[in-house]
XYZ file of C-alpha atoms in Angstrom:
786
model
C -17.943 -33.827 16.806
C -14.739 -35.874 16.809
C -11.309 -34.361 17.236
C -10.371 -35.374 13.709
C -13.180 -33.269 12.344
C -12.084 -30.242 14.352
C -8.405 -30.517 13.350
C -7.196 -28.276 10.518
C -5.423 -30.635 8.133
C -4.740 -27.817 5.683
C -2.561 -26.202 8.362
C -0.354 -29.342 8.374
C 1.073 -28.354 4.991
C 2.034 -24.870 6.173
C 3.571 -26.276 9.354
C 5.526 -28.796 7.273
C 6.964 -26.004 5.127
C 8.440 -24.247 8.161
C 10.802 -27.204 8.627
C 12.326 -26.223 5.252
C 12.662 -22.526 6.109
C 9.463 -21.393 4.345
C 7.208 -19.024 6.287
C 3.416 -18.779 6.140
C 2.890 -15.140 7.092
C 0.221 -13.311 5.105
C -0.209 -9.531 5.061
C -3.176 -7.181 5.326
C -2.446 -3.455 5.460
C -4.200 -0.134 6.059
C -3.051 2.305 3.360
C -3.076 6.081 3.945
C -3.557 7.616 0.501
C -2.159 11.036 1.429
C 1.241 9.622 2.415
C 1.203 6.233 0.631
C 2.246 4.694 3.967
C 0.910 1.234 4.894
C 0.413 -0.099 8.413
C 0.832 -3.844 7.953
C -0.881 -6.575 9.988
C 0.381 -10.151 9.744
C -1.336 -13.483 10.379
C -0.367 -17.088 9.901
C -1.849 -19.134 7.049
C -1.730 -22.190 9.302
C -4.466 -20.525 11.395
C -6.669 -18.966 8.694
C -6.829 -18.358 4.967
C -6.694 -14.972 3.257
C -10.422 -14.286 3.534
C -10.430 -15.338 7.197
C -7.392 -13.199 8.013
C -8.877 -10.136 6.333
C -12.158 -10.685 8.201
C -10.393 -11.063 11.561
C -8.378 -7.854 11.135
C -11.391 -5.863 9.887
C -13.410 -6.989 12.910
C -10.645 -5.639 15.146
C -11.206 -2.283 13.402
C -14.995 -2.222 14.095
C -16.151 -3.782 10.795
C -18.793 -6.468 11.698
C -18.245 -8.707 8.631
C -21.315 -10.777 9.543
C -22.177 -12.712 6.367
C -18.962 -13.827 4.702
C -18.984 -14.773 0.983
C -20.042 -18.408 0.419
C -19.522 -20.961 -2.326
C -22.270 -21.955 -4.743
C -22.031 -25.562 -3.486
C -24.537 -26.139 -0.714
C -22.826 -29.249 0.699
C -19.524 -31.020 0.214
C -19.464 -33.985 -2.210
C -20.192 -37.411 -0.722
C -17.521 -40.084 -0.334
C -18.813 -41.884 -3.429
C -18.567 -38.662 -5.436
C -15.026 -38.198 -4.150
C -14.075 -41.660 -5.382
C -15.613 -40.938 -8.798
C -13.698 -37.664 -9.032
C -10.433 -39.515 -8.522
C -11.064 -41.563 -11.670
C -12.928 -38.899 -13.673
C -11.048 -37.117 -16.435
C -7.518 -37.725 -17.567
C -4.319 -36.527 -16.018
C -2.886 -33.451 -17.721
C 0.164 -34.228 -19.822
C 1.622 -30.716 -19.454
C 4.759 -30.803 -17.249
C 4.586 -28.862 -14.003
C 7.766 -26.966 -14.791
C 8.364 -23.403 -15.854
C 11.251 -21.600 -17.540
C 11.943 -18.190 -15.967
C 13.879 -15.459 -17.709
C 16.351 -15.275 -14.811
C 16.635 -17.295 -11.609
C 18.685 -16.802 -8.461
C 19.282 -20.233 -6.882
C 21.161 -18.751 -3.918
C 18.132 -16.741 -2.827
C 18.346 -18.087 0.732
C 21.801 -19.211 1.778
C 20.538 -19.389 5.366
C 16.922 -20.433 5.829
C 16.739 -19.389 9.479
C 18.213 -16.330 11.120
C 17.046 -14.593 14.244
C 16.947 -10.832 13.845
C 15.408 -8.969 16.781
C 13.649 -12.179 17.867
C 11.940 -12.543 14.489
C 12.495 -15.478 12.155
C 13.565 -14.542 8.638
C 12.260 -17.090 6.132
C 13.540 -17.780 2.639
C 10.311 -16.515 1.050
C 10.348 -13.097 2.733
C 10.316 -10.437 0.026
C 9.140 -6.816 -0.330
C 5.486 -6.196 -1.251
C 4.535 -3.666 -3.927
C 1.012 -2.239 -3.762
C -0.935 -0.106 -6.213
C -4.465 1.187 -6.302
C -6.751 2.788 -8.851
C -9.077 5.742 -8.514
C -12.832 5.185 -8.624
C -12.970 6.375 -12.228
C -10.131 4.042 -13.228
C -11.848 1.130 -11.447
C -15.075 1.823 -13.356
C -13.120 1.910 -16.627
C -11.488 -1.453 -15.815
C -14.935 -2.970 -15.142
C -16.148 -1.619 -18.484
C -13.198 -3.214 -20.264
C -13.977 -6.551 -18.575
C -17.606 -6.354 -19.748
C -16.467 -5.322 -23.210
C -14.530 -8.549 -23.564
C -17.326 -10.595 -21.975
C -15.418 -11.859 -18.957
C -15.802 -11.446 -15.199
C -13.702 -8.819 -13.414
C -11.583 -11.419 -11.606
C -10.808 -13.196 -14.902
C -9.825 -9.885 -16.490
C -7.471 -9.179 -13.564
C -6.078 -12.722 -13.862
C -5.468 -12.282 -17.597
C -3.618 -8.972 -17.110
C -1.469 -10.492 -14.347
C -0.590 -13.483 -16.546
C 0.306 -11.167 -19.413
C 2.556 -8.989 -17.183
C 4.352 -12.010 -15.697
C 4.861 -13.512 -19.158
C 6.254 -10.240 -20.483
C 8.611 -9.448 -17.587
C 9.611 -12.800 -16.064
C 9.154 -15.722 -18.477
C 11.886 -16.815 -20.850
C 9.899 -17.962 -23.903
C 6.588 -19.235 -25.230
C 5.486 -22.122 -23.002
C 2.632 -23.739 -21.088
C 2.494 -23.500 -17.286
C 0.079 -23.682 -14.361
C -1.408 -21.071 -12.029
C -3.145 -21.805 -8.723
C -6.623 -20.263 -8.705
C -8.064 -20.301 -5.114
C -11.739 -21.222 -4.561
C -13.738 -20.314 -1.435
C -15.565 -23.276 0.208
C -17.449 -21.439 2.981
C -21.043 -22.532 3.307
C -20.363 -26.141 2.329
C -18.043 -27.105 5.228
C -20.171 -27.743 8.346
C -17.525 -28.370 11.023
C -14.883 -25.725 10.266
C -14.607 -22.188 11.646
C -15.679 -19.516 9.175
C -12.324 -17.719 9.574
C -10.217 -20.893 9.350
C -8.683 -22.498 6.278
C -11.844 -22.839 4.173
C -10.320 -22.440 0.716
C -9.122 -24.844 -1.949
C -8.105 -24.208 -5.539
C -7.794 -25.366 -9.117
C -4.710 -25.612 -11.320
C -5.295 -23.516 -14.450
C -3.128 -24.299 -17.484
C -2.136 -21.073 -19.292
C 0.460 -19.840 -21.756
C 2.053 -16.542 -22.724
C -0.640 -15.451 -25.189
C -3.894 -16.967 -23.914
C -6.967 -14.719 -24.081
C -9.253 -13.810 -21.202
C -12.168 -15.686 -22.759
C -10.135 -18.903 -22.838
C -9.127 -18.430 -19.189
C -12.762 -17.956 -18.143
C -13.855 -21.012 -20.124
C -11.204 -23.186 -18.460
C -12.002 -21.922 -14.942
C -15.730 -22.599 -15.435
C -15.070 -26.103 -16.756
C -12.879 -27.022 -13.795
C -15.281 -25.615 -11.207
C -18.171 -27.412 -12.906
C -16.127 -30.634 -12.713
C -15.552 -29.893 -8.984
C -11.787 -30.074 -9.365
C -11.448 -27.814 -6.319
C -13.108 -30.448 -4.147
C -10.700 -33.059 -5.465
C -7.752 -30.873 -4.412
C -9.437 -30.235 -1.024
C -9.703 -33.937 -0.175
C -6.211 -34.649 -1.462
C -4.900 -32.028 0.959
C -6.578 -33.961 3.829
C -4.269 -36.926 3.404
C -2.801 -35.935 6.770
C -5.715 -37.795 8.406
C -4.033 -41.023 7.274
C -0.290 -40.360 7.156
C 0.100 -37.768 9.932
C 2.430 -34.778 10.130
C 5.616 -36.738 9.334
C 4.022 -38.159 6.204
C 2.854 -34.706 5.098
C 6.382 -33.375 5.589
C 7.868 -36.146 3.437
C 5.280 -35.634 0.680
C 5.904 -31.879 0.664
C 9.649 -32.422 0.368
C 9.086 -34.768 -2.592
C 6.558 -32.515 -4.368
C 8.476 -29.267 -3.785
C 11.389 -30.634 -5.837
C 9.236 -31.621 -8.820
C 6.233 -29.308 -9.211
C 6.648 -25.645 -10.125
C 3.916 -23.133 -10.956
C 3.796 -19.515 -12.103
C 2.141 -18.401 -8.864
C -1.120 -17.930 -7.005
C -3.907 -15.532 -8.017
C -5.928 -14.279 -5.026
C -8.992 -12.019 -5.448
C -10.871 -11.406 -2.181
C -13.892 -9.557 -3.623
C -15.689 -6.351 -2.638
C -15.256 -4.936 0.899
C -16.547 -3.900 3.364
C -19.509 -6.222 3.221
C -22.855 -4.646 2.435
C -25.801 -4.517 4.853
C -23.376 -4.370 7.800
C -23.194 -1.646 10.421
C -19.847 -0.441 9.081
C -17.957 2.644 10.358
C -18.243 5.895 8.384
C -16.286 5.976 5.129
C -12.819 7.535 5.396
C -11.769 8.601 1.899
C -8.098 8.577 2.919
C -8.104 4.951 4.188
C -7.882 1.877 2.003
C -7.197 -1.753 2.881
C -4.709 -3.793 0.840
C -3.359 -7.348 1.088
C -0.861 -9.827 -0.327
C -0.245 -13.591 -0.136
C 2.723 -15.739 0.931
C 4.732 -16.923 -2.053
C 7.219 -19.805 -2.275
C 9.809 -21.022 -4.747
C 7.154 -23.347 -6.198
C 4.618 -20.459 -6.413
C 6.979 -17.452 -6.824
C 4.313 -14.915 -7.864
C 1.893 -14.159 -5.038
C -0.868 -11.575 -5.192
C -3.623 -9.959 -3.188
C -6.514 -8.111 -4.838
C -9.614 -6.568 -3.331
C -12.189 -3.850 -3.936
C -12.483 -1.371 -1.073
C -15.563 0.850 -1.454
C -15.556 0.083 -5.216
C -11.885 1.105 -5.509
C -9.479 -1.558 -6.795
C -6.169 -2.321 -5.072
C -3.405 -4.684 -6.221
C -0.709 -6.386 -4.138
C 2.264 -8.203 -5.650
C 5.203 -10.077 -4.122
C 7.859 -11.884 -6.162
C 9.902 -14.655 -4.566
C 13.670 -13.920 -4.404
C 14.155 -16.964 -6.633
C 12.859 -14.992 -9.661
C 13.305 -11.356 -8.500
C 16.629 -10.205 -7.160
C 15.456 -6.716 -6.126
C 12.282 -4.707 -5.670
C 12.747 -2.953 -9.030
C 11.690 -6.164 -10.797
C 8.519 -6.310 -8.697
C 7.761 -2.636 -9.382
C 8.261 -3.094 -13.126
C 5.942 -6.125 -13.145
C 3.308 -4.179 -11.188
C 3.543 -1.268 -13.622
C 3.124 -3.653 -16.571
C 0.101 -5.247 -14.830
C -1.527 -1.838 -14.409
C -0.899 -0.879 -18.028
C -2.529 -4.065 -19.342
C -5.565 -3.438 -17.113
C -5.997 0.149 -18.291
C -5.332 -0.560 -21.980
C -7.579 -3.630 -22.231
C -5.999 -5.022 -25.408
C -6.486 -8.767 -25.347
C -3.971 -9.476 -28.123
C -0.295 -8.639 -28.338
C 1.130 -7.438 -31.674
C 2.318 -11.000 -32.459
C -1.144 -12.375 -31.753
C -2.677 -9.591 -33.800
C -0.525 -10.605 -36.759
C -1.547 -14.225 -36.235
C -5.176 -13.176 -36.089
C -4.758 -11.210 -39.312
C -3.314 -14.310 -41.001
C -6.240 -16.367 -39.749
C -8.599 -13.645 -40.955
C -6.994 -13.653 -44.368
C -7.368 -17.435 -44.449
C -11.042 -17.098 -43.643
C -11.395 -14.498 -46.400
C -9.798 -16.862 -48.920
C -12.189 -19.625 -47.818
C -15.160 -17.312 -48.302
C -13.911 -16.335 -51.760
C -13.554 -20.017 -52.695
C -17.090 -20.759 -51.519
C -18.425 -17.854 -53.527
C -16.531 -19.023 -56.600
C -17.960 -22.513 -56.144
C -21.539 -21.223 -55.901
C -21.184 -19.048 -59.012
C -19.600 -21.914 -60.912
C -22.450 -24.284 -60.014
C -25.065 -21.750 -61.051
C -23.343 -21.241 -64.431
C -23.121 -24.990 -64.962
C -26.840 -25.451 -64.245
C -27.730 -22.656 -66.634
C -25.530 -24.090 -69.406
C -26.984 -27.542 -68.763
C -30.543 -26.315 -69.372
C -29.528 -24.504 -72.569
C -27.515 -27.359 -74.052
C -29.744 -30.272 -73.056
C -31.542 -30.538 -76.504
C -28.283 -30.249 -78.340
C -26.758 -32.735 -75.935
C -29.321 -35.385 -76.813
C -28.816 -34.883 -80.575
C -25.091 -34.904 -80.188
C -25.246 -38.033 -78.077
C -27.036 -39.808 -80.940
C -24.451 -38.561 -83.474
C -21.682 -39.426 -80.999
C -22.848 -43.029 -80.769
C -22.931 -43.317 -84.573
C -19.556 -41.587 -85.319
C -17.405 -42.402 -82.256
C -14.048 -42.183 -83.988
C -14.625 -38.556 -85.002
C -16.903 -37.357 -82.219
C -14.690 -38.296 -79.234
C -11.709 -36.047 -80.180
C -14.058 -33.286 -81.345
C -15.989 -33.435 -78.052
C -12.813 -33.075 -76.048
C -11.811 -29.983 -78.029
C -15.257 -28.370 -77.658
C -15.405 -29.092 -73.927
C -12.016 -27.510 -73.428
C -13.063 -24.289 -75.142
C -16.277 -24.166 -73.087
C -14.360 -24.481 -69.804
C -11.967 -21.754 -70.824
C -14.854 -19.429 -71.679
C -16.606 -20.098 -68.363
C -13.478 -19.486 -66.357
C -12.885 -16.198 -68.169
C -16.438 -15.092 -67.506
C -16.487 -15.752 -63.779
C -12.945 -14.763 -62.818
C -12.893 -12.110 -60.007
C -11.953 -8.532 -60.837
C -8.771 -7.264 -59.193
C -9.354 -4.600 -56.553
C -6.866 -2.015 -55.407
C -6.991 -1.586 -51.607
C -6.694 2.014 -50.455
C -3.565 2.858 -48.499
C -4.287 3.030 -44.775
C -2.169 5.019 -42.366
C -1.321 2.454 -39.670
C 0.902 4.693 -37.536
C -0.367 5.014 -33.909
C -1.685 8.416 -32.831
C -0.196 9.995 -29.708
C -0.613 13.135 -27.632
C 2.320 15.099 -26.293
C 3.168 18.066 -24.090
C 6.083 20.489 -24.303
C 8.762 20.135 -21.629
C 9.170 23.243 -19.440
C 11.448 23.901 -16.471
C 10.434 25.597 -13.254
C 11.551 26.151 -9.657
C 9.346 24.065 -7.391
C 8.862 23.371 -3.702
C 7.809 19.794 -3.010
C 5.549 19.630 0.046
C 5.919 16.734 2.480
C 2.693 15.481 4.060
C 2.437 13.783 7.426
C 0.118 13.352 10.395
C 0.479 13.435 14.148
C -1.108 13.939 17.552
C -0.832 17.253 19.398
C 0.869 17.365 22.803
C 1.485 20.338 25.090
C 5.022 21.702 25.199
C 4.675 22.363 28.943
C 2.779 19.749 30.961
C 3.576 19.207 34.652
C 2.295 17.509 37.798
C 1.389 19.721 40.770
C 2.863 18.299 43.991
C 2.195 19.285 47.576
C 5.291 20.512 49.461
C 3.664 20.198 52.912
C 1.521 17.698 54.759
C -1.880 19.146 55.596
C -5.595 18.774 55.016
C -7.185 20.507 52.007
C -9.187 23.502 53.190
C -10.536 24.875 49.887
C -10.347 24.179 46.159
C -10.786 26.850 43.473
C -13.796 26.489 41.196
C -11.590 26.411 38.099
C -9.301 23.727 39.589
C -11.220 20.875 37.992
C -10.627 18.675 34.951
C -10.943 20.956 31.913
C -10.769 24.196 33.902
C -8.837 27.244 32.693
C -6.528 29.366 34.876
C -4.080 32.270 34.655
C -0.585 32.534 36.056
C -0.720 33.329 39.805
C -4.295 32.111 40.362
C -4.846 30.284 43.667
C -5.784 26.734 42.758
C -5.874 25.090 46.178
C -5.333 26.098 49.828
C -4.651 23.841 52.815
C -5.099 24.134 56.562
C -2.251 26.443 57.735
C -2.944 26.626 61.512
C -0.132 24.249 62.452
C 2.332 26.153 60.262
C 1.283 29.510 61.781
C 2.024 28.089 65.248
C 5.342 26.830 63.938
C 6.172 30.368 62.771
C 5.396 31.717 66.268
C 7.672 29.114 67.858
C 10.474 29.919 65.437
C 10.009 33.637 66.132
C 10.430 32.944 69.883
C 13.604 31.019 69.089
C 14.939 34.002 67.143
C 14.165 36.365 70.015
C 15.920 34.016 72.475
C 18.978 33.812 70.243
C 19.115 37.615 70.024
C 18.887 37.838 73.832
C 21.704 35.315 74.207
C 23.799 37.347 71.782
C 23.231 40.527 73.807
C 24.220 38.759 77.059
C 27.358 37.381 75.450
C 28.394 40.827 74.257
C 27.810 42.321 77.757
C 29.892 39.621 79.461
C 32.656 40.077 76.940
C 32.692 43.824 77.598
C 33.104 43.283 81.361
C 35.707 40.546 80.972
C 37.915 42.574 78.648
C 38.493 45.352 81.234
C 40.773 43.287 83.476
C 42.378 41.160 80.814
C 45.695 41.969 79.191
C 46.165 42.138 75.458
C 48.025 38.819 75.534
C 45.081 36.933 77.045
C 43.479 34.057 75.101
C 40.494 34.526 72.825
C 38.374 32.498 75.235
C 39.297 34.873 78.046
C 38.217 37.726 75.824
C 34.891 35.892 75.061
C 35.389 35.826 71.287
C 34.128 32.179 70.794
C 31.141 32.877 72.989
C 30.104 35.839 70.859
C 30.545 33.794 67.615
C 28.403 31.009 69.049
C 25.670 33.464 69.926
C 25.725 34.942 66.401
C 25.463 31.448 64.882
C 22.467 30.707 67.080
C 20.793 33.847 65.791
C 21.399 32.826 62.140
C 20.105 29.294 62.755
C 16.991 30.593 64.440
C 16.358 33.057 61.604
C 16.794 30.209 59.039
C 14.274 28.092 60.899
C 11.906 31.051 60.884
C 12.292 31.517 57.104
C 11.691 27.791 56.576
C 8.553 27.955 58.669
C 7.326 30.932 56.648
C 8.041 29.050 53.387
C 5.990 26.090 54.576
C 3.224 28.483 55.541
C 3.333 29.997 52.024
C 3.249 26.503 50.477
C -0.102 25.815 52.086
C -1.469 27.937 49.203
C -0.793 26.460 45.719
C -0.776 28.952 42.854
C -0.628 28.393 39.090
C 2.946 28.767 37.750
C 1.658 29.650 34.257
C -1.565 30.169 32.334
C -3.177 27.050 30.983
C -5.726 24.345 31.575
C -6.273 21.566 34.103
C -5.933 18.047 32.758
C -6.693 16.071 35.933
C -7.314 16.646 39.685
C -6.581 13.906 42.233
C -7.575 15.550 45.593
C -10.680 17.052 47.119
C -11.740 19.308 49.986
C -11.073 17.807 53.414
C -8.573 15.243 52.088
C -5.247 14.800 53.889
C -2.354 15.395 51.519
C 1.191 14.250 52.234
C 4.321 16.078 51.217
C 5.312 15.170 47.634
C 1.875 13.778 46.718
C 0.479 14.638 43.244
C -2.616 16.813 43.546
C -3.234 17.470 39.827
C -1.880 17.759 36.289
C -1.858 20.993 34.272
C -0.583 22.111 30.855
C -0.042 25.371 29.026
C -1.968 26.428 25.920
C 0.438 28.854 24.301
C 2.784 26.364 22.594
C 2.050 22.847 21.288
C 4.276 20.055 20.009
C 3.468 17.500 17.292
C 5.554 14.402 16.450
C 5.457 13.917 12.681
C 6.726 10.704 11.016
C 8.720 11.258 7.823
C 10.029 8.480 5.567
C 13.663 8.421 4.479
C 12.821 9.244 0.870
C 11.287 12.573 1.948
C 14.161 13.701 4.224
C 16.258 14.647 1.196
C 13.491 17.003 0.087
C 13.801 19.081 3.281
C 16.391 21.585 4.534
C 16.628 19.723 7.830
C 19.971 20.350 9.620
C 21.196 18.144 12.434
C 20.695 20.932 14.977
C 17.515 22.995 14.670
C 17.411 26.660 15.862
C 21.068 26.385 16.903
C 23.925 28.717 16.093
C 27.118 27.840 14.250
C 30.341 29.823 14.232
C 31.710 30.995 10.897
C 34.514 33.556 10.913
C 33.556 34.651 14.444
C 30.066 35.516 13.214
C 26.842 34.045 14.591
C 24.724 32.564 11.774
C 21.163 31.373 12.465
C 20.051 28.026 11.002
C 16.566 28.436 9.495
C 13.889 25.941 10.461
C 11.413 24.464 7.966
C 7.915 25.870 8.162
C 4.955 23.583 8.834
C 1.205 24.072 8.472
C -1.128 22.040 10.668
C -4.763 21.646 9.662
C -7.901 19.904 10.831
C -11.427 19.743 9.404
C -14.416 20.142 11.719
C -17.966 20.328 10.341
C -16.639 20.780 6.787
C -14.609 23.796 7.904
C -10.831 23.810 7.823
C -8.665 25.358 10.549
C -4.936 26.010 10.146
C -1.992 26.819 12.390
C 1.519 27.857 11.374
C 4.637 26.549 13.085
C 8.230 25.450 12.650
C 10.219 22.224 12.865
C 12.253 22.598 16.065
C 14.038 19.270 16.233
C 14.276 15.611 15.338
C 14.160 12.580 17.561
C 17.403 10.663 17.874
C 17.587 7.571 15.679
C 14.794 5.839 13.788
C 11.584 4.527 15.357
C 10.523 0.868 15.318
C 8.658 1.432 12.055
C 11.885 2.709 10.447
C 10.596 6.278 10.260
C 12.306 9.490 11.358
C 10.157 11.639 13.667
C 10.480 15.420 13.484
C 9.020 17.725 16.145
C 6.890 20.707 15.139
C 6.252 23.615 17.511
C 3.088 25.630 16.913
C 1.678 28.720 18.636
C -2.025 28.682 19.404
C -3.978 31.401 17.651
C -6.272 33.004 20.265
C -8.394 34.619 17.539
C -9.498 31.280 16.087
C -12.686 29.763 17.484
C -10.928 26.381 17.552
C -7.592 26.047 19.331
C -5.077 23.250 19.475
C -5.283 21.021 22.509
C -3.476 17.813 23.455
C -4.795 14.664 21.825
C -6.100 16.294 18.617
C -5.157 14.452 15.400
C -3.911 16.899 12.762
C -2.578 16.819 9.203
C 0.752 18.481 8.548
C 2.267 19.989 5.410
C 5.999 20.637 5.737
C 7.603 23.081 3.339
C 10.328 21.257 1.496
C 13.474 22.576 -0.083
C 13.184 24.630 -3.270
C 14.630 22.869 -6.322
C 15.677 24.698 -9.455
C 15.144 23.651 -13.086
C 12.719 20.812 -12.462
C 10.397 19.247 -15.053
C 6.989 18.085 -13.799
C 5.299 15.354 -15.842
C 2.192 13.195 -15.298
C 2.965 9.936 -13.535
C 1.586 7.826 -16.393
C 4.142 9.403 -18.731
C 6.984 7.699 -16.837
C 7.645 4.261 -18.323
C 9.493 1.257 -16.930
C 13.093 1.669 -15.721
C 12.672 5.460 -15.355
C 12.311 6.013 -19.095
C 10.160 8.459 -21.050
C 9.072 8.641 -24.690
C 9.964 11.745 -26.678
C 8.843 12.904 -30.116
C 11.653 14.118 -32.387
C 11.425 16.519 -35.310
C 10.700 13.687 -37.787
C 7.731 12.613 -35.622
C 9.520 9.479 -34.513
C 9.644 7.971 -31.034
C 12.814 8.307 -28.978
C 13.252 6.430 -25.671
C 15.234 8.433 -23.086
C 16.280 7.522 -19.550
C 15.721 10.317 -17.006
C 16.659 11.053 -13.424
C 13.684 11.029 -11.039
C 13.902 13.386 -8.083
C 10.549 12.388 -6.559
C 7.366 10.536 -7.512
C 4.128 11.973 -6.172
C 0.602 10.633 -6.465
C -0.071 12.234 -9.824
C 3.215 13.875 -10.850
C 6.844 12.925 -11.292
C 9.647 15.455 -10.734
C 12.489 15.071 -13.256
C 15.875 16.745 -12.715
C 18.098 15.032 -15.315
C 17.617 13.800 -18.865
C 15.238 16.333 -20.478
C 15.877 19.575 -22.366
C 13.686 22.602 -22.832
C 11.433 22.203 -25.862
C 11.358 18.402 -25.809
C 7.997 16.884 -26.706
C 6.912 14.352 -24.097
C 4.542 11.594 -25.308
C 1.619 10.957 -22.953
C -0.308 8.253 -24.817
C 0.441 4.623 -23.794
C 1.421 2.283 -26.623
C 1.255 -1.487 -26.848
C 4.663 -1.628 -28.493
C 7.292 1.110 -28.285
C 10.287 0.808 -30.623
C 13.008 3.416 -30.806
C 12.589 5.348 -34.075
C 9.032 4.212 -34.911
C 6.831 6.619 -36.907
C 3.897 8.287 -35.089
C 0.848 10.416 -35.756
C 0.778 13.497 -33.551
C -2.060 15.074 -31.570
C -0.841 17.950 -29.420
C -2.053 18.335 -25.829
C -3.953 21.545 -24.985
C -2.034 24.087 -22.913
C -4.916 24.329 -20.437
C -4.957 20.586 -19.896
C -1.189 20.653 -19.492
C -1.461 23.319 -16.778
C -4.130 21.294 -14.974
C -1.885 18.215 -14.998
C 1.136 20.132 -13.768
C -0.584 22.197 -11.048
C -2.742 19.390 -9.694
C -0.423 18.732 -6.765
C 2.704 20.887 -6.874
C 3.071 24.460 -5.711
C 5.807 26.345 -7.512
């Protein structure tokens, strides 16, 4: 194989873009459903496409991904077919421009900036992800089948409708890039490399899903994706500099709505995949540039649909625009209406036109039948009249005209259609509602962490000796109580040292006695004015000091003798042992590692948006002075849990502190301290992965509503006394998985509309269907504990 065949010419385009400050990082993330936190993994598009990047990351997480999805084409088109494709079909006359509702030309004043050794590109933007439950995914598939389109086309249609509604300025035609997988037809390219091409699909604001599917099929049948694939390989001829110049030229003239990326159903079937974790879900999202400002990433994980959306800063100034577009995308998927109200009106006009055409055809058929019948009846008279007409032309011609006129009038009167009065139809949409009630609620904060022991130390030898014996429980995993002898060393040398130090003490005492005796004799013949040396005072002090030094050496020798036996400082368990019987141990050497079992610590990550829901002071379990009175600061309670063999175990604890500053993942870590429950058959031990539920702060006068009842821009729909719709903006305290907590904007007794509507106009008339109280209680108590 030649080097030119091995080289990735698709990667040239992504490398060329970096010279203009445009990155090529793609994202695949592991979503934790309980916390809605995503652990992102990045890869470069110049090395692999979206399918290859997802496969590479899944393989790193023990998913085999053996047989990747392949294209229907068995082989790539021949060179002759490529030449024919260049001249086949006509060039589209639609301009590759697009009019956005709002643009921000200064989206990247500086293309390159180095922040913490990471390059910030002009197309970096926040990613918004959403996922559907299994039941919602099944409903979306049913809606796709109902409208006779594939699931990916239905997703594409809903995305196009959401982008047109939220981002586009007016009715217009524009292009989308629709990627096509080429694996299986490319013989000399790695299966995880850049093996994808695409087609340019021409859409508009109101196109239907059936029309999108028809256009995609026509272009794939015409092998337009292969034409784009070989055009992208022009780098074989012009090199990297030529590719860079072409990209600069094209990027200033061609603009598209975005790129639609659907990666299919994962993990792959018939693989030896890991066990299913209901809390884990993989999500993804593409790159996005100014020329393709809407980038997506869609996949099915265990038959559960996830959506990823990123809007380029050129068309979205903040993340709220991306969130609103994602919400609109979800609503179109769940509603399944393929026509907007304007299109519905147009369809009604077309339908009325068809009805008029049918009425005209019916009138024509009845008229012809009447004419044939009259012709048969009047034929004899016609022949006689024709003879009279030929003989008396001057009189018969005017008379015939008069008679024919009366006959036509009679026929028209006989066959005219009878007027019908259409019954009045109530066209007001029907909605369900629930009564707004206030309550005091505690919002729980969920997190996860790994258990560590509060007390965990290394046992060090304080003497140098050979190990004489090791306790049976001093082994990895062994249990011990405070004061138990864990290890003893050879103490013979230290016993001899004690004897020597005892002899030194006895000698010092003897020297002290001699010094006192000499002083007693010397003082008899010495006057009171004699020097202290003559009176033997320094000699006696020196003897006393020798006694103290000898006694200190003796105590030190006894301490060393005691240290030849190592006892447990507390009750606990052995983590590791690094010595054995007969081994020579030096002073200061680590002989083992032990930890206590009574108290455990757990580091729990908490996002910024949840910190305001907790009574978390800066100093935990501290005391503050207020009017010379000690006031205790209460600590939040925490419940740790773990499931083993379908049985749940729980431990109660408190939050005892927070780590200083934020971690690398921009999360605040709080520390929970938990006491082991000796009565439970399962106890906490270091390394166990646990789920944590932290008791949040109690909030008063809160309204809990279903999440689907919250509309775009934090607005809700209310039903007034005249059964008309009122749009109200509310203050959102917190958004959970299924509920939203409202603290401002609603009053007691308000009627909250739950039914989604295609069009919501302030003051529109509605039909009312009240929501059952039982169903309302189920919705409210699904997640929150009051």
